[in-house]
Coordinates of C-alpha atoms and ligand atoms in Angstrom, one line a residue:
M500 CA 0.0 0.1 0.0
N501 CA 1.6 3.3 -1.1
L502 CA 1.6 6.3 1.3
R503 CA -1.1 8.1 -0.3
T504 CA -3.4 5.3 -0.1
R505 CA -2.4 4.8 3.6
L506 CA -2.9 8.3 4.6
F507 CA -6.2 8.4 2.8
S508 CA -7.4 5.0 4.6
I509 CA -6.3 6.5 8.0
S510 CA -8.2 9.7 7.4
M511 CA -11.3 8.2 6.3
A512 CA -11.2 5.7 9.2
I513 CA -11.0 8.5 11.7
A514 CA -13.9 10.6 9.7
A515 CA -16.1 7.3 9.7
V516 CA -15.8 6.9 13.7
M517 CA -16.5 10.5 14.3
T518 CA -19.3 10.5 12.0
A519 CA -20.7 7.4 13.6
V520 CA -20.4 8.8 17.1
M521 CA -22.1 12.1 16.1
V522 CA -25.0 10.3 14.6
A523 CA -25.5 8.2 17.6
D524 CA -25.2 11.1 20.0
R525 CA -28.0 13.0 17.9
V526 CA -30.3 9.9 17.8
Q527 CA -29.8 9.6 21.5
T528 CA -30.7 13.2 22.2
H529 CA -33.6 12.8 20.0
R530 CA -34.9 9.7 21.9
A531 CA -34.4 11.6 25.4
A532 CA -36.5 14.5 24.1
L533 CA -39.4 12.3 22.8
I534 CA -39.4 10.3 26.0
D535 CA -39.8 13.6 28.1
K536 CA -42.4 14.8 25.8
T537 CA -44.6 11.5 26.0
Q538 CA -44.1 11.6 29.7
S539 CA -45.7 15.0 30.2
R540 CA -48.4 14.6 27.6
S541 CA -49.3 11.3 29.3
A542 CA -49.5 13.0 32.5
D543 CA -51.8 15.9 31.0
L544 CA -54.2 12.9 29.5
A545 CA -54.2 11.3 32.7
D546 CA -55.3 14.4 34.6
L547 CA -58.0 15.4 32.1
A548 CA -59.4 11.8 32.2
S549 CA -59.4 11.6 36.0
E550 CA -61.5 15.0 36.0
A551 CA -64.0 13.1 33.7
A552 CA -64.1 10.0 35.7
V553 CA -64.5 11.8 39.0
Y554 CA -67.4 13.8 37.7
A555 CA -69.2 10.8 36.6
L556 CA -68.4 8.7 39.9
R557 CA -69.4 11.9 42.1
S558 CA -72.6 12.2 40.5
G559 CA -73.3 8.4 40.8
R560 CA -73.8 8.1 37.0
T561 CA -71.2 5.6 35.9
E562 CA -73.1 4.6 32.9
R563 CA -72.0 8.3 31.6
L564 CA -68.5 7.2 32.0
A565 CA -68.0 5.7 28.4
E566 CA -69.6 9.1 27.0
L567 CA -67.4 11.3 29.2
L568 CA -64.1 9.4 28.5
S569 CA -64.8 8.7 24.8
P570 CA -62.6 11.6 23.4
F571 CA -59.7 10.2 25.1
A572 CA -60.5 6.6 24.1
E573 CA -60.7 7.8 20.5
M574 CA -57.1 9.4 20.6
R575 CA -54.5 7.6 18.7
Q576 CA -52.1 7.1 21.4
V577 CA -54.5 6.0 24.3
V578 CA -54.7 2.2 24.0
Y579 CA -56.9 1.5 26.8
I580 CA -58.8 3.3 29.6
K581 CA -60.1 1.6 32.9
V582 CA -62.1 3.1 36.0
L583 CA -62.4 1.2 39.1
D584 CA -64.9 2.8 41.8
R585 CA -63.7 3.2 45.4
S586 CA -64.5 -0.5 46.2
G587 CA -62.1 -1.6 43.5
R588 CA -65.1 -2.8 41.1
P589 CA -64.5 -2.1 37.4
V590 CA -67.0 0.4 36.3
H591 CA -65.7 1.4 33.0
R592 CA -63.4 -0.6 30.5
S593 CA -62.5 0.4 26.8
G594 CA -59.5 -0.4 24.7
A595 CA -57.9 -1.6 21.6
I596 CA -58.8 -5.3 20.6
G597 CA -56.6 -8.0 21.7
I598 CA -55.4 -6.1 25.0
D599 CA -55.8 -7.8 28.2
I600 CA -56.5 -4.6 30.2
D601 CA -57.0 -6.4 33.6
A602 CA -53.5 -8.0 33.4
R603 CA -51.4 -4.7 32.9
D604 CA -49.1 -3.5 35.6
T605 CA -48.3 0.1 36.2
D606 CA -44.9 1.4 34.7
A607 CA -42.6 3.8 36.5
S608 CA -41.9 5.8 33.7
V609 CA -41.9 5.9 29.8
T610 CA -38.1 5.0 29.7
G611 CA -38.4 1.4 31.1
V612 CA -41.5 0.6 28.8
E613 CA -40.7 -2.7 26.7
D614 CA -44.0 -3.9 25.2
G615 CA -44.8 -0.5 23.5
I616 CA -47.5 0.7 26.1
Y617 CA -46.9 3.0 28.9
D618 CA -49.3 1.9 31.9
V619 CA -50.4 4.9 34.1
T620 CA -52.6 4.8 37.3
R621 CA -54.2 7.6 39.0
R622 CA -55.9 7.7 42.3
L623 CA -59.3 9.6 41.7
I624 CA -59.1 12.1 44.8
K625 CA -61.3 15.1 45.0
D626 CA -61.9 17.2 48.0
D627 CA -60.0 14.7 50.1
E628 CA -62.2 12.0 49.2
D629 CA -61.2 8.8 47.2
W630 CA -63.5 8.0 44.4
G631 CA -61.7 5.2 42.9
T632 CA -58.8 4.6 40.4
L633 CA -58.2 5.3 36.8
R634 CA -56.0 3.4 34.7
L635 CA -54.6 4.4 31.2
G636 CA -52.5 2.8 28.6
I637 CA -50.5 5.2 26.3
S638 CA -48.7 4.1 23.1
T639 CA -45.1 4.6 23.0
E640 CA -44.7 3.1 19.4
S641 CA -44.4 6.6 18.0
I642 CA -41.1 7.1 19.8
A643 CA -39.6 3.8 18.3
E644 CA -40.7 5.0 14.8
S645 CA -39.4 8.3 15.4
V646 CA -36.1 7.3 16.7
G647 CA -35.8 4.7 13.7
T648 CA -36.6 7.6 11.2
A649 CA -34.0 9.8 12.9
L650 CA -31.4 7.0 12.7
R651 CA -32.0 6.6 9.0
R652 CA -31.7 10.2 8.3
G653 CA -28.6 10.5 10.4
L654 CA -27.0 7.7 8.6
L655 CA -28.0 9.0 5.2
I656 CA -26.5 12.4 5.9
G657 CA -23.3 11.0 7.6
L658 CA -22.8 8.7 4.6
S659 CA -23.2 11.5 2.0
F660 CA -20.8 13.4 4.3
L661 CA -18.4 10.6 4.3
A662 CA -18.6 10.2 0.5
L663 CA -17.8 13.8 -0.1
L664 CA -15.1 13.9 2.4
A665 CA -13.6 10.7 0.5
A666 CA -13.9 12.4 -2.7
L667 CA -12.1 15.7 -1.4
L668 CA -9.2 13.8 0.4
W669 CA -8.5 11.5 -2.5
R670 CA -8.2 14.6 -4.9
I671 CA -6.1 16.6 -2.2
S672 CA -3.7 13.5 -1.6
A673 CA -3.4 13.2 -5.4
L674 CA -1.7 16.7 -5.6
G675 CA 0.7 16.1 -2.8
G676 CA 1.0 12.3 -3.7
R677 CA 2.1 13.2 -7.3
D678 CA 5.2 14.8 -5.7
M679 CA 5.7 11.8 -3.6
A680 CA 5.3 9.4 -6.5
M681 CA 8.0 11.5 -8.5
L682 CA 10.4 11.2 -5.6
V683 CA 9.8 7.4 -5.4
E684 CA 10.6 7.1 -9.0
A685 CA 13.8 9.1 -8.7
A686 CA 14.8 7.0 -5.5
G687 CA 14.5 3.9 -7.6
G688 CA 16.6 5.5 -10.6
I689 CA 19.2 7.1 -8.5
K690 CA 21.8 4.6 -9.7
S691 CA 20.8 5.3 -13.5
R692 CA 22.7 7.6 -15.5
T693 CA 20.1 10.3 -15.8
L694 CA 17.8 10.9 -12.7
P695 CA 14.2 10.7 -13.4
P696 CA 12.6 14.0 -13.2
L697 CA 12.2 15.5 -9.8
P698 CA 9.1 17.5 -8.5
K699 CA 9.3 21.3 -8.9
V700 CA 8.2 22.6 -5.5
D701 CA 9.4 25.1 -3.0
S702 CA 13.0 24.3 -2.2
E703 CA 12.3 24.9 1.8
S704 CA 9.5 22.4 1.7
E705 CA 10.1 18.8 3.0
V706 CA 9.5 17.5 -0.5
G707 CA 11.9 20.1 -1.9
R708 CA 14.7 19.4 0.6
L709 CA 14.6 15.6 -0.5
S710 CA 14.3 16.6 -3.9
S711 CA 17.6 18.3 -3.6
A712 CA 19.1 15.7 -1.6
F713 CA 18.2 13.2 -4.2
S714 CA 20.1 15.3 -6.9
E715 CA 23.2 15.7 -4.8
L716 CA 23.1 11.9 -4.1
H717 CA 22.8 11.2 -7.9
S718 CA 25.6 13.5 -8.9
G719 CA 27.8 12.1 -5.9
L720 CA 27.2 8.7 -7.2
K721 CA 27.9 9.8 -10.8
D722 CA 31.4 11.2 -9.7
E723 CA 32.2 8.1 -7.7
R724 CA 31.5 5.8 -10.6
A725 CA 33.6 8.0 -12.9
R726 CA 36.6 7.8 -10.1
R727 CA 36.1 4.2 -9.7
K728 CA 36.2 3.7 -13.4
E729 CA 39.3 5.7 -13.8
L730 CA 41.1 3.7 -10.9
E731 CA 40.0 0.5 -12.7
D732 CA 41.4 1.7 -16.0
N733 CA 44.6 2.8 -14.1
R734 CA 44.8 -0.8 -12.5
K735 CA 44.3 -2.7 -15.7
D736 CA 46.9 -0.6 -17.7
F737 CA 49.4 -1.0 -14.7
F738 CA 48.6 -4.8 -14.8
A739 CA 49.1 -5.0 -18.5
M740 CA 52.0 -3.0 -18.4
A741 CA 53.7 -5.0 -15.5
V742 CA 52.8 -8.5 -17.1
H743 CA 54.1 -7.2 -20.5
D744 CA 57.4 -5.7 -18.9
L745 CA 58.1 -8.8 -16.9
K746 CA 57.6 -11.2 -19.8
Q747 CA 60.2 -9.5 -22.0
P748 CA 63.3 -9.8 -19.7
L749 CA 62.0 -13.3 -18.8
T750 CA 62.2 -14.3 -22.6
V751 CA 65.6 -12.8 -23.0
L752 CA 67.0 -14.5 -19.6
K753 CA 65.6 -17.8 -20.8
A754 CA 67.4 -17.6 -24.1
V755 CA 70.6 -16.2 -22.4
N756 CA 70.4 -19.2 -19.9
E757 CA 70.1 -21.8 -22.7
M758 CA 73.1 -20.2 -24.4
V759 CA 75.2 -20.4 -21.2
L760 CA 74.3 -24.0 -20.8
E761 CA 75.2 -24.9 -24.3
S762 CA 78.6 -23.2 -23.9
A763 CA 79.1 -25.2 -20.7
Q764 CA 78.4 -28.4 -22.4
S765 CA 80.9 -27.6 -25.1
G766 CA 83.8 -25.9 -23.0
P767 CA 86.8 -27.2 -20.8
D768 CA 85.8 -28.7 -17.5
G769 CA 86.8 -25.7 -15.2
D770 CA 84.4 -23.5 -17.3
K771 CA 81.8 -26.2 -17.3
R772 CA 81.7 -26.2 -13.7
D773 CA 81.4 -22.5 -13.2
L774 CA 79.0 -22.0 -16.1
G775 CA 76.9 -24.9 -14.7
R776 CA 76.6 -22.9 -11.4
I777 CA 76.0 -19.7 -12.9
S778 CA 73.1 -21.3 -15.1
E779 CA 71.7 -23.0 -12.1
L780 CA 71.5 -19.7 -10.1
S781 CA 70.1 -17.8 -12.9
G782 CA 67.8 -20.5 -13.6
E783 CA 66.3 -20.2 -10.3
S784 CA 66.0 -16.5 -10.6
I785 CA 64.1 -17.3 -13.9
E786 CA 61.8 -19.7 -12.0
R787 CA 60.9 -17.1 -9.3
L788 CA 60.4 -14.4 -11.9
S789 CA 57.8 -16.8 -13.8
D790 CA 56.1 -17.5 -10.5
M791 CA 55.8 -13.7 -9.9
V792 CA 54.2 -13.3 -13.4
E793 CA 51.9 -16.1 -12.6
D794 CA 51.0 -14.3 -9.5
L795 CA 49.9 -11.4 -11.3
L796 CA 48.0 -13.4 -13.6
N797 CA 46.5 -15.3 -10.2
I798 CA 45.2 -11.9 -9.0
S799 CA 43.3 -11.3 -12.2
R800 CA 41.8 -14.9 -11.8
L801 CA 40.8 -14.4 -8.2
D802 CA 39.4 -11.1 -9.3
S803 CA 36.7 -12.9 -11.4
P804 CA 34.7 -15.3 -9.4
D805 CA 33.6 -17.1 -12.6
I806 CA 37.1 -18.5 -13.3
P807 CA 37.4 -21.9 -11.4
L808 CA 40.4 -22.7 -9.3
D809 CA 42.3 -26.0 -9.5
K810 CA 41.0 -27.3 -6.1
R811 CA 42.2 -30.6 -4.7
R812 CA 42.5 -32.2 -1.4
I813 CA 45.9 -31.5 0.0
G814 CA 47.2 -33.2 3.1
L815 CA 48.0 -30.2 5.6
S816 CA 51.2 -31.8 7.3
S817 CA 52.8 -32.5 4.0
F818 CA 51.7 -29.1 2.6
L819 CA 53.3 -27.2 5.4
R820 CA 56.6 -29.0 5.3
G821 CA 56.7 -28.4 1.6
C822 CA 56.2 -24.7 2.3
S823 CA 58.8 -24.7 5.2
R824 CA 61.2 -26.4 2.9
D825 CA 60.7 -23.9 0.0
F826 CA 60.7 -20.7 2.1
S827 CA 63.2 -21.3 5.0
A828 CA 66.2 -21.2 2.7
A829 CA 65.1 -17.6 1.6
A830 CA 64.5 -16.5 5.2
E831 CA 67.8 -17.9 6.5
R832 CA 69.8 -16.6 3.6
A833 CA 68.4 -13.2 4.5
G834 CA 69.6 -13.5 8.2
R835 CA 66.3 -14.5 9.9
K836 CA 65.9 -17.5 12.2
W837 CA 63.5 -20.0 10.8
V838 CA 60.9 -21.9 13.3
F839 CA 58.5 -24.4 12.0
S840 CA 55.9 -26.1 14.1
D841 CA 52.9 -27.8 13.1
E842 CA 50.2 -28.4 15.9
S843 CA 47.3 -29.2 13.5
G844 CA 47.3 -32.7 14.6
E845 CA 47.8 -35.8 12.6
G846 CA 46.3 -36.4 9.1
A847 CA 44.0 -33.1 8.5
W848 CA 43.1 -32.4 5.0
I849 CA 42.1 -29.2 3.4
Y850 CA 40.5 -28.5 0.0
G851 CA 42.1 -26.0 -2.2
D852 CA 44.5 -24.9 -5.2
E853 CA 47.6 -26.0 -3.7
K854 CA 49.7 -23.5 -5.9
L855 CA 47.7 -20.5 -4.7
L856 CA 47.8 -21.6 -1.1
K857 CA 51.6 -22.0 -1.1
R858 CA 51.7 -18.5 -2.9
L859 CA 49.9 -17.1 0.1
V860 CA 51.9 -18.5 2.7
G861 CA 55.2 -17.3 0.4
N862 CA 53.7 -13.9 0.6
L863 CA 53.2 -13.7 4.2
V864 CA 56.9 -15.3 4.7
M865 CA 58.3 -12.3 2.3
N866 CA 56.4 -9.8 4.3
A867 CA 57.8 -11.2 7.4
V868 CA 61.3 -11.2 6.0
Q869 CA 61.1 -7.8 4.8
Y870 CA 59.6 -6.0 7.7
T871 CA 61.7 -7.9 10.4
P872 CA 65.2 -6.9 11.4
E873 CA 68.0 -9.1 10.7
G874 CA 68.5 -12.1 13.5
A875 CA 65.0 -12.1 14.4
A876 CA 62.9 -15.1 14.3
I877 CA 60.0 -16.0 11.7
H878 CA 57.5 -18.8 12.9
L879 CA 55.5 -20.7 10.1
G880 CA 53.0 -23.2 11.8
A881 CA 49.4 -24.5 12.0
R882 CA 47.0 -25.1 14.7
L883 CA 43.4 -26.2 15.2
A884 CA 41.2 -23.2 15.2
E885 CA 37.4 -23.0 15.9
E886 CA 35.1 -26.1 15.0
G887 CA 36.2 -27.6 11.8
H888 CA 39.0 -25.2 10.8
V889 CA 42.7 -25.0 10.9
E890 CA 44.9 -21.8 11.1
I891 CA 48.1 -21.6 9.0
Y892 CA 50.1 -18.6 10.5
V893 CA 53.3 -16.7 9.8
R894 CA 54.6 -14.8 13.0
D895 CA 57.5 -12.3 13.1
E896 CA 59.5 -10.3 15.6
G897 CA 59.4 -7.3 13.2
V898 CA 58.0 -3.6 13.4
G899 CA 54.5 -4.5 13.8
I900 CA 51.4 -2.9 12.0
P901 CA 49.8 0.2 13.5
E902 CA 46.2 -0.4 14.7
E903 CA 44.9 2.2 12.0
L904 CA 46.5 0.4 9.0
R905 CA 45.2 -3.2 9.9
E906 CA 42.2 -3.1 7.4
A907 CA 44.0 -0.9 4.9
I908 CA 47.1 -3.1 4.2
F909 CA 44.6 -5.6 2.7
E910 CA 43.5 -3.3 0.1
K911 CA 45.0 -3.6 -3.5
Y912 CA 48.0 -1.3 -4.2
R913 CA 48.1 0.0 -0.6
T914 CA 51.8 -0.2 0.3
F915 CA 53.2 1.4 3.3
S916 CA 56.7 0.4 2.4
D917 CA 59.4 2.9 2.0
S918 CA 60.9 0.7 -0.7
N919 CA 59.7 1.7 -4.3
R920 CA 59.9 -2.2 -5.1
N921 CA 56.7 -2.8 -3.3
V922 CA 53.4 -2.4 -5.0
G923 CA 51.0 -3.3 -2.4
L924 CA 49.5 -6.6 -3.7
G925 CA 50.7 -9.2 -1.3
L926 CA 48.3 -9.1 1.4
A927 CA 45.4 -8.3 -1.1
F928 CA 46.4 -11.6 -2.9
C929 CA 46.5 -13.2 0.5
K930 CA 42.9 -12.1 1.4
M931 CA 41.5 -12.8 -2.0
A932 CA 42.9 -16.3 -2.0
A933 CA 41.7 -17.0 1.5
E934 CA 38.1 -16.0 0.5
R935 CA 38.2 -18.0 -2.6
H936 CA 38.9 -21.1 -0.2
S937 CA 35.9 -20.0 2.2
G938 CA 38.8 -19.1 4.8
R939 CA 39.3 -15.9 6.7
I940 CA 42.6 -13.9 7.3
K941 CA 43.1 -12.1 10.6
V942 CA 46.0 -9.9 11.7
S943 CA 47.3 -9.6 15.2
S944 CA 50.1 -7.3 15.8
E945 CA 51.9 -5.0 18.3
T946 CA 54.0 -2.2 16.9
G947 CA 57.8 -2.6 17.7
K948 CA 57.2 -6.2 18.7
G949 CA 55.9 -8.3 15.8
T950 CA 53.1 -9.2 13.7
E951 CA 51.1 -12.7 13.2
I952 CA 49.1 -13.2 10.2
A953 CA 46.7 -16.3 10.4
V954 CA 44.7 -17.8 7.7
S955 CA 41.9 -20.0 8.8
L956 CA 40.7 -22.6 6.3
P957 CA 37.9 -25.4 6.7
V958 CA 39.1 -28.8 7.1
S959 CA 38.1 -31.2 4.4
G960 CA 37.0 -34.0 6.6
Q961 CA 38.9 -37.0 5.6
K962 CA 42.1 -38.2 7.0
E963 CA 45.5 -37.8 5.3
S964 CA 46.8 -41.5 4.3
G965 CA 50.4 -42.2 5.2
A966 CA 51.2 -38.5 6.1
Ligands
ATP1471 N1 54.9 -8.7 8.7 C1 54.6 -7.4 8.6 N2 55.2 -6.6 9.6 C2 54.8 -5.3 9.4 N3 54.2 -4.6 8.3 C3 53.7 -5.5 7.5 C4 53.9 -6.8 7.4 N4 53.1 -7.4 6.5 C5 52.5 -6.5 5.7 N5 52.9 -5.2 6.4 C6 52.4 -4.0 6.1 O1 51.2 -3.9 5.1 C7 51.6 -3.5 3.9 C8 50.9 -4.1 2.8 O2 51.5 -5.4 2.7 P1 51.5 -6.0 1.2 O3 52.4 -7.2 1.1 O4 50.3 -6.1 0.9 O5 52.3 -5.0 0.4 P2 53.8 -4.6 0.3 O6 54.4 -5.7 1.0 O7 53.8 -3.2 0.5 O8 54.1 -4.7 -1.3 P3 54.1 -6.0 -2.1 O9 52.9 -6.1 -2.8 O10 55.3 -6.0 -3.0 O11 54.3 -7.2 -1.3 C9 53.0 -3.2 3.7 O12 53.3 -2.2 3.1 C10 53.4 -3.1 5.2 O13 53.4 -1.8 5.7
MG1472 MG1 54.5 -7.7 0.6

């Protein structure tokens, strides 16, 4: 239900209740007035009829009662008249057919009457002498009829008023609602390139202020979109350039290495050994460079969720041992102590892309080496974490990461390093890789003391055989 319909329904409900209360009040007042009127008219009638009855009884001519009381008996509202003499003997009885006059009881007032006849009893006392009793039945049906008519009229007027009000309110709400409908439309289209038209109203009104807030929001979004596009284009350009630039020297290096190898095979023994060693070393570097190119390509793979990863079941212990073997040498060569501890329990499996996960650990180790002074220790390990997860961690005794940077370090191209060799992709890659493995990465650090970055991954559930 839209705002206009809701406001309209609420107003109409209030108006309907108020109209019903007013009609009921009017009818009640009308009924009370009718009862009063009937009460006093009945008293007047009873007085007049009593006079006539006393006259007949005093003169001892009870046979004249019928004649004297006939004007009353003929009245429409008089249902019956009965006269008793002082000994209680009925001396006159007249009334409408079907009325059991003798069985009637006296009513206290018109208000309590239920059968439509108000029964009045009068003692006939004249000059302190009791002449008997007069009983009179007055019809109250006209009250019910009149109340019914008043109720019907009240309802008719009330309903006409409500219908008029409804038409008026609907028209008024249509005027205000049109602006609101335009705002709702604009809100729906706030993300589109061109904002749907906004209502032209007084800029100080609520609708006017909302309207200008919408325009500002729309142009803000447009600017933000343009800024993001520019960033994305820059990133793509950078990425393409980096891969391109890396590939060229790689190809050259590969060719040179092959040439060196050929000369080593054809030259004297001493040269063979030296050249063989040179070729081996440059071969390792080429391998590492190739890995880096692959990393860059991996980042773009992780960026698009549609590209599947090469996931398999991996024995955690052997995976960690492999990482330790591969990365300890570099850390030790750089003068850091290497500590390896696997507390993940025997035979845990994880499910993932082994190359990517290894690269993830490698990045954490590379950071630990870079942001740790010589002689400090670097720990690689794993432990059981919350239900069904293991945590692989790399801990160092380095400079630490200030609290305010602990989120930013995971953003792409955010580096806080002074070295111009850093591009700020390492941890962004780690986070993306962890997330593509339904894992999480968390950092705990103390400035000046060290950092631990841990990746929690779901355990695959089956035992590692022979590991
Ligand atoms: N172990 C650590 N100790 C202290 N600071 C760290 C550590 N690891 C990362 N950082 C901080 O986090 C930032 C982001 O790290 P990240 O690996 O993403 O990028 P980078 O090291 O600057 O560049 P690169 O992409 O070449 O690795 C770093 O610049 C550094 O300030
Ligand atoms: Mg790094």
